[in-house]
């Protein structure tokens, strides 16, 4: 039963394996270049397991101790997982102990596979979802990147730009998919204004709070626009 579920799930994870191998290794190299041993990306990948938050956490670890700000930042960056979790409540019913790991190990890509995959009736759904091994891919890639980073002789100071590139690609992909660009323009505008008003060191939290508030107020309009398209 387990082997059959693994064989059914593995092909769904191959594109994620390819992407995580590159991003995870870049993250590991970035951690090494920032002065951390491979133990840090190893532990952070398996305990935090949030790609964007892990990149941001590097700067948090190098900054003055500010636990409240770090908590708020982490909640805002990963808040979308709340909505993922709500939508998966029915799918996780009756899965026993596996559901606890599935809840903990759910990232964007894992959610996408487990929510949309057409699982054959003769495959155990719990084991299928369990064998979407995205966290393993990410953790091993990050650790390998950190180990390799210590062997690299060229200057790696700039590798943190991989995070910026990743978000730019995500934004552009979303921009080309959507018909109504209100939310995207709103995000860019609020971010630029907050950057000017609060400065580069303090603009992130007010930006996210303002965007969250405005999107909540505009939700009925945005939903109507989505239905029209």
mmCIF file of C-alpha atoms in Angstrom:
data_model
loop_
_atom_site.group_PDB
_atom_site.id
_atom_site.type_symbol
_atom_site.label_atom_id
_atom_site.label_comp_id
_atom_site.label_asym_id
_atom_site.label_seq_id
_atom_site.Cartn_x
_atom_site.Cartn_y
_atom_site.Cartn_z
ATOM 1 C CA UNK A 1 0.000 0.000 0.000
ATOM 2 C CA UNK A 2 2.765 2.460 0.957
ATOM 3 C CA UNK A 3 4.888 1.602 -2.082
ATOM 4 C CA UNK A 4 1.903 2.035 -4.384
ATOM 5 C CA UNK A 5 1.090 5.417 -2.843
ATOM 6 C CA UNK A 6 4.729 6.518 -3.192
ATOM 7 C CA UNK A 7 4.809 5.548 -6.882
ATOM 8 C CA UNK A 8 1.599 7.500 -7.477
ATOM 9 C CA UNK A 9 2.765 10.609 -5.611
ATOM 10 C CA UNK A 10 6.381 10.853 -6.776
ATOM 11 C CA UNK A 11 5.705 12.022 -10.371
ATOM 12 C CA UNK A 12 3.684 14.952 -9.010
ATOM 13 C CA UNK A 13 6.710 16.088 -6.998
ATOM 14 C CA UNK A 14 9.346 16.019 -9.742
ATOM 15 C CA UNK A 15 8.839 19.670 -10.837
ATOM 16 C CA UNK A 16 9.016 20.702 -7.180
ATOM 17 C CA UNK A 17 12.193 18.667 -6.720
ATOM 18 C CA UNK A 18 13.773 20.540 -9.640
ATOM 19 C CA UNK A 19 12.790 23.953 -8.279
ATOM 20 C CA UNK A 20 13.618 23.217 -4.651
ATOM 21 C CA UNK A 21 17.015 21.799 -5.582
ATOM 22 C CA UNK A 22 18.063 25.154 -7.024
ATOM 23 C CA UNK A 23 16.408 27.447 -4.478
ATOM 24 C CA UNK A 24 17.325 25.260 -1.512
ATOM 25 C CA UNK A 25 20.988 25.109 -2.493
ATOM 26 C CA UNK A 26 21.005 28.870 -3.081
ATOM 27 C CA UNK A 27 19.555 29.346 0.391
ATOM 28 C CA UNK A 28 22.178 27.061 1.911
ATOM 29 C CA UNK A 29 24.987 28.904 0.132
ATOM 30 C CA UNK A 30 23.482 32.209 1.265
ATOM 31 C CA UNK A 31 23.460 31.007 4.879
ATOM 32 C CA UNK A 32 27.089 29.933 4.580
ATOM 33 C CA UNK A 33 28.079 33.249 3.008
ATOM 34 C CA UNK A 34 26.348 35.026 5.903
ATOM 35 C CA UNK A 35 28.551 33.208 8.393
ATOM 36 C CA UNK A 36 26.327 30.309 9.499
ATOM 37 C CA UNK A 37 27.313 26.640 9.562
ATOM 38 C CA UNK A 38 25.314 23.982 7.745
ATOM 39 C CA UNK A 39 23.514 23.169 11.036
ATOM 40 C CA UNK A 40 21.452 26.351 10.731
ATOM 41 C CA UNK A 41 19.865 25.706 7.315
ATOM 42 C CA UNK A 42 19.470 22.040 8.275
ATOM 43 C CA UNK A 43 17.458 22.877 11.394
ATOM 44 C CA UNK A 44 15.619 25.839 9.887
ATOM 45 C CA UNK A 45 14.543 23.844 6.829
ATOM 46 C CA UNK A 46 13.001 21.101 8.920
ATOM 47 C CA UNK A 47 11.602 23.265 11.736
ATOM 48 C CA UNK A 48 10.584 26.576 10.124
ATOM 49 C CA UNK A 49 10.046 25.205 6.616
ATOM 50 C CA UNK A 50 8.936 28.383 4.918
ATOM 51 C CA UNK A 51 11.180 29.337 2.007
ATOM 52 C CA UNK A 52 10.531 33.076 1.945
ATOM 53 C CA UNK A 53 10.577 33.295 5.744
ATOM 54 C CA UNK A 54 13.850 31.352 5.916
ATOM 55 C CA UNK A 55 15.526 33.828 3.565
ATOM 56 C CA UNK A 56 14.213 36.744 5.634
ATOM 57 C CA UNK A 57 15.260 34.954 8.839
ATOM 58 C CA UNK A 58 18.911 35.276 7.809
ATOM 59 C CA UNK A 59 18.683 39.051 8.158
ATOM 60 C CA UNK A 60 16.674 38.640 11.367
ATOM 61 C CA UNK A 61 19.445 36.533 12.903
ATOM 62 C CA UNK A 62 22.038 39.146 11.950
ATOM 63 C CA UNK A 63 19.946 42.062 13.258
ATOM 64 C CA UNK A 64 19.544 43.301 16.849
ATOM 65 C CA UNK A 65 17.288 41.127 19.050
ATOM 66 C CA UNK A 66 13.664 42.120 18.397
ATOM 67 C CA UNK A 67 11.363 39.166 19.163
ATOM 68 C CA UNK A 68 8.058 41.022 18.785
ATOM 69 C CA UNK A 69 8.985 42.391 15.373
ATOM 70 C CA UNK A 70 10.220 38.954 14.275
ATOM 71 C CA UNK A 71 6.969 37.322 15.446
ATOM 72 C CA UNK A 72 4.811 39.837 13.583
ATOM 73 C CA UNK A 73 6.945 39.554 10.451
ATOM 74 C CA UNK A 74 6.786 35.746 10.510
ATOM 75 C CA UNK A 75 3.006 35.753 10.965
ATOM 76 C CA UNK A 76 2.480 38.214 8.124
ATOM 77 C CA UNK A 77 4.801 36.417 5.705
ATOM 78 C CA UNK A 78 3.280 32.987 6.360
ATOM 79 C CA UNK A 79 -0.327 34.068 7.043
ATOM 80 C CA UNK A 80 -1.515 32.632 3.726
ATOM 81 C CA UNK A 81 -1.049 29.156 5.216
ATOM 82 C CA UNK A 82 -4.070 29.828 7.432
ATOM 83 C CA UNK A 83 -6.257 29.804 4.341
ATOM 84 C CA UNK A 84 -4.521 26.708 2.990
ATOM 85 C CA UNK A 85 -5.222 24.926 6.248
ATOM 86 C CA UNK A 86 -8.903 25.824 6.301
ATOM 87 C CA UNK A 87 -9.392 24.529 2.763
ATOM 88 C CA UNK A 88 -7.699 21.205 3.643
ATOM 89 C CA UNK A 89 -9.754 20.402 6.761
ATOM 90 C CA UNK A 90 -12.072 17.974 4.988
ATOM 91 C CA UNK A 91 -9.252 16.303 3.068
ATOM 92 C CA UNK A 92 -7.300 15.554 6.260
ATOM 93 C CA UNK A 93 -10.218 13.879 8.054
ATOM 94 C CA UNK A 94 -9.682 10.269 9.082
ATOM 95 C CA UNK A 95 -5.934 10.228 8.371
ATOM 96 C CA UNK A 96 -4.850 9.504 11.949
ATOM 97 C CA UNK A 97 -1.335 10.523 12.951
ATOM 98 C CA UNK A 98 -0.409 11.444 9.374
ATOM 99 C CA UNK A 99 -2.617 14.531 9.428
ATOM 100 C CA UNK A 100 -0.407 16.177 12.072
ATOM 101 C CA UNK A 101 2.628 16.009 9.831
ATOM 102 C CA UNK A 102 0.557 17.011 6.788
ATOM 103 C CA UNK A 103 -0.572 20.126 8.656
ATOM 104 C CA UNK A 104 2.981 20.978 9.747
ATOM 105 C CA UNK A 105 4.620 20.169 6.414
ATOM 106 C CA UNK A 106 2.210 22.044 4.149
ATOM 107 C CA UNK A 107 3.842 24.669 1.939
ATOM 108 C CA UNK A 108 2.559 26.355 -1.222
ATOM 109 C CA UNK A 109 3.707 23.550 -3.504
ATOM 110 C CA UNK A 110 2.548 20.726 -1.221
ATOM 111 C CA UNK A 111 -0.860 22.346 -0.895
ATOM 112 C CA UNK A 112 -1.111 22.671 -4.662
ATOM 113 C CA UNK A 113 -0.364 18.961 -5.212
ATOM 114 C CA UNK A 114 -2.490 17.578 -2.395
ATOM 115 C CA UNK A 115 -5.453 19.810 -3.151
ATOM 116 C CA UNK A 116 -5.589 19.280 -6.903
ATOM 117 C CA UNK A 117 -4.127 15.802 -7.460
ATOM 118 C CA UNK A 118 -6.470 13.219 -8.921
ATOM 119 C CA UNK A 119 -5.706 10.363 -6.522
ATOM 120 C CA UNK A 120 -6.821 6.932 -7.827
ATOM 121 C CA UNK A 121 -9.450 5.197 -5.703
ATOM 122 C CA UNK A 122 -7.196 2.214 -5.010
ATOM 123 C CA UNK A 123 -4.507 4.500 -3.491
ATOM 124 C CA UNK A 124 -4.616 5.427 0.191
ATOM 125 C CA UNK A 125 -5.086 9.208 0.269
ATOM 126 C CA UNK A 126 -3.216 9.639 3.534
ATOM 127 C CA UNK A 127 -0.083 7.882 2.324
ATOM 128 C CA UNK A 128 -0.275 9.636 -1.054
ATOM 129 C CA UNK A 129 -0.246 13.050 0.639
ATOM 130 C CA UNK A 130 2.431 11.928 3.087
ATOM 131 C CA UNK A 131 4.722 10.937 0.225
ATOM 132 C CA UNK A 132 4.647 14.401 -1.334
ATOM 133 C CA UNK A 133 8.175 14.808 0.004
ATOM 134 C CA UNK A 134 8.652 18.518 -0.611
ATOM 135 C CA UNK A 135 10.072 19.210 2.837
ATOM 136 C CA UNK A 136 12.675 16.496 2.394
ATOM 137 C CA UNK A 137 13.701 17.986 -0.966
ATOM 138 C CA UNK A 138 14.030 21.445 0.546
ATOM 139 C CA UNK A 139 15.886 20.373 3.673
ATOM 140 C CA UNK A 140 18.430 18.217 1.858
ATOM 141 C CA UNK A 141 19.034 20.860 -0.821
ATOM 142 C CA UNK A 142 19.531 23.627 1.752
ATOM 143 C CA UNK A 143 21.927 21.491 3.785
ATOM 144 C CA UNK A 144 23.863 20.446 0.685
ATOM 145 C CA UNK A 145 24.075 24.066 -0.432
ATOM 146 C CA UNK A 146 25.528 25.087 2.930
ATOM 147 C CA UNK A 147 28.105 22.307 2.803
ATOM 148 C CA UNK A 148 29.092 23.161 -0.762
ATOM 149 C CA UNK A 149 29.175 26.853 0.089
ATOM 150 C CA UNK A 150 32.107 26.286 2.405
ATOM 151 C CA UNK A 151 34.042 24.842 -0.544
ATOM 152 C CA UNK A 152 33.334 27.655 -2.993
ATOM 153 C CA UNK A 153 36.292 29.939 -3.578
ATOM 154 C CA UNK A 154 34.556 32.740 -5.486
ATOM 155 C CA UNK A 155 32.705 35.659 -3.902
ATOM 156 C CA UNK A 156 29.121 34.669 -2.987
ATOM 157 C CA UNK A 157 28.014 38.055 -1.578
ATOM 158 C CA UNK A 158 25.057 38.753 -3.872
ATOM 159 C CA UNK A 159 23.542 35.307 -3.881
ATOM 160 C CA UNK A 160 20.768 36.636 -1.632
ATOM 161 C CA UNK A 161 19.383 38.213 -4.816
ATOM 162 C CA UNK A 162 17.925 34.783 -5.609
ATOM 163 C CA UNK A 163 15.104 35.613 -3.199
ATOM 164 C CA UNK A 164 14.389 38.903 -4.975
ATOM 165 C CA UNK A 165 14.453 37.121 -8.332
ATOM 166 C CA UNK A 166 12.078 34.453 -7.028
ATOM 167 C CA UNK A 167 9.515 37.015 -5.870
ATOM 168 C CA UNK A 168 9.804 38.992 -9.096
ATOM 169 C CA UNK A 169 9.083 35.857 -11.124
ATOM 170 C CA UNK A 170 6.106 34.977 -8.893
ATOM 171 C CA UNK A 171 4.755 38.510 -9.257
ATOM 172 C CA UNK A 172 5.152 38.540 -13.040
ATOM 173 C CA UNK A 173 3.522 35.132 -13.373
ATOM 174 C CA UNK A 174 0.559 36.343 -11.319
ATOM 175 C CA UNK A 175 0.405 39.609 -13.299
ATOM 176 C CA UNK A 176 0.145 37.785 -16.624
ATOM 177 C CA UNK A 177 -2.516 35.409 -15.280
ATOM 178 C CA UNK A 178 -4.844 38.011 -13.792
ATOM 179 C CA UNK A 179 -7.230 40.146 -15.819
ATOM 180 C CA UNK A 180 -7.779 42.799 -13.154
ATOM 181 C CA UNK A 181 -4.489 44.258 -11.879
ATOM 182 C CA UNK A 182 -6.037 46.230 -9.004
ATOM 183 C CA UNK A 183 -4.496 44.099 -6.243
ATOM 184 C CA UNK A 184 -1.053 44.049 -7.871
ATOM 185 C CA UNK A 185 -0.986 47.811 -8.469
ATOM 186 C CA UNK A 186 -2.220 48.363 -4.924
ATOM 187 C CA UNK A 187 0.613 46.252 -3.553
ATOM 188 C CA UNK A 188 3.262 48.078 -5.570
ATOM 189 C CA UNK A 189 1.887 51.514 -4.673
ATOM 190 C CA UNK A 190 1.564 50.871 -0.935
ATOM 191 C CA UNK A 191 5.026 49.293 -0.819
ATOM 192 C CA UNK A 192 6.638 52.280 -2.567
ATOM 193 C CA UNK A 193 4.879 54.804 -0.308
ATOM 194 C CA UNK A 194 5.754 52.926 2.881
ATOM 195 C CA UNK A 195 9.367 52.596 1.740
ATOM 196 C CA UNK A 196 9.534 56.375 1.345
ATOM 197 C CA UNK A 197 7.718 57.110 4.620
ATOM 198 C CA UNK A 198 9.239 54.498 6.948
ATOM 199 C CA UNK A 199 12.588 53.738 5.339
ATOM 200 C CA UNK A 200 14.150 50.467 4.217
ATOM 201 C CA UNK A 201 14.572 49.104 7.757
ATOM 202 C CA UNK A 202 10.983 49.565 8.952
ATOM 203 C CA UNK A 203 8.635 49.563 5.962
ATOM 204 C CA UNK A 204 7.758 45.848 5.771
ATOM 205 C CA UNK A 205 5.288 45.480 8.658
ATOM 206 C CA UNK A 206 3.255 48.669 7.978
ATOM 207 C CA UNK A 207 3.208 47.745 4.276
ATOM 208 C CA UNK A 208 1.708 44.315 4.930
ATOM 209 C CA UNK A 209 -0.799 45.651 7.461
ATOM 210 C CA UNK A 210 -2.003 48.393 5.097
ATOM 211 C CA UNK A 211 -2.244 46.001 2.147
ATOM 212 C CA UNK A 212 -4.182 43.499 4.277
ATOM 213 C CA UNK A 213 -6.596 46.203 5.395
ATOM 214 C CA UNK A 214 -7.150 47.591 1.887
ATOM 215 C CA UNK A 215 -7.645 44.156 0.334
ATOM 216 C CA UNK A 216 -10.180 43.343 3.048
ATOM 217 C CA UNK A 217 -12.100 46.534 2.270
ATOM 218 C CA UNK A 218 -11.900 45.924 -1.494
ATOM 219 C CA UNK A 219 -12.708 42.216 -1.282
ATOM 220 C CA UNK A 220 -16.319 42.487 -2.571
ATOM 221 C CA UNK A 221 -15.197 44.511 -5.598
ATOM 222 C CA UNK A 222 -12.289 42.189 -6.338
ATOM 223 C CA UNK A 223 -14.506 39.109 -6.066
ATOM 224 C CA UNK A 224 -17.049 40.612 -8.474
ATOM 225 C CA UNK A 225 -14.266 41.431 -10.903
ATOM 226 C CA UNK A 226 -12.939 37.871 -10.641
ATOM 227 C CA UNK A 227 -16.374 36.415 -11.383
ATOM 228 C CA UNK A 228 -16.786 38.660 -14.410
ATOM 229 C CA UNK A 229 -13.597 37.275 -15.918
#
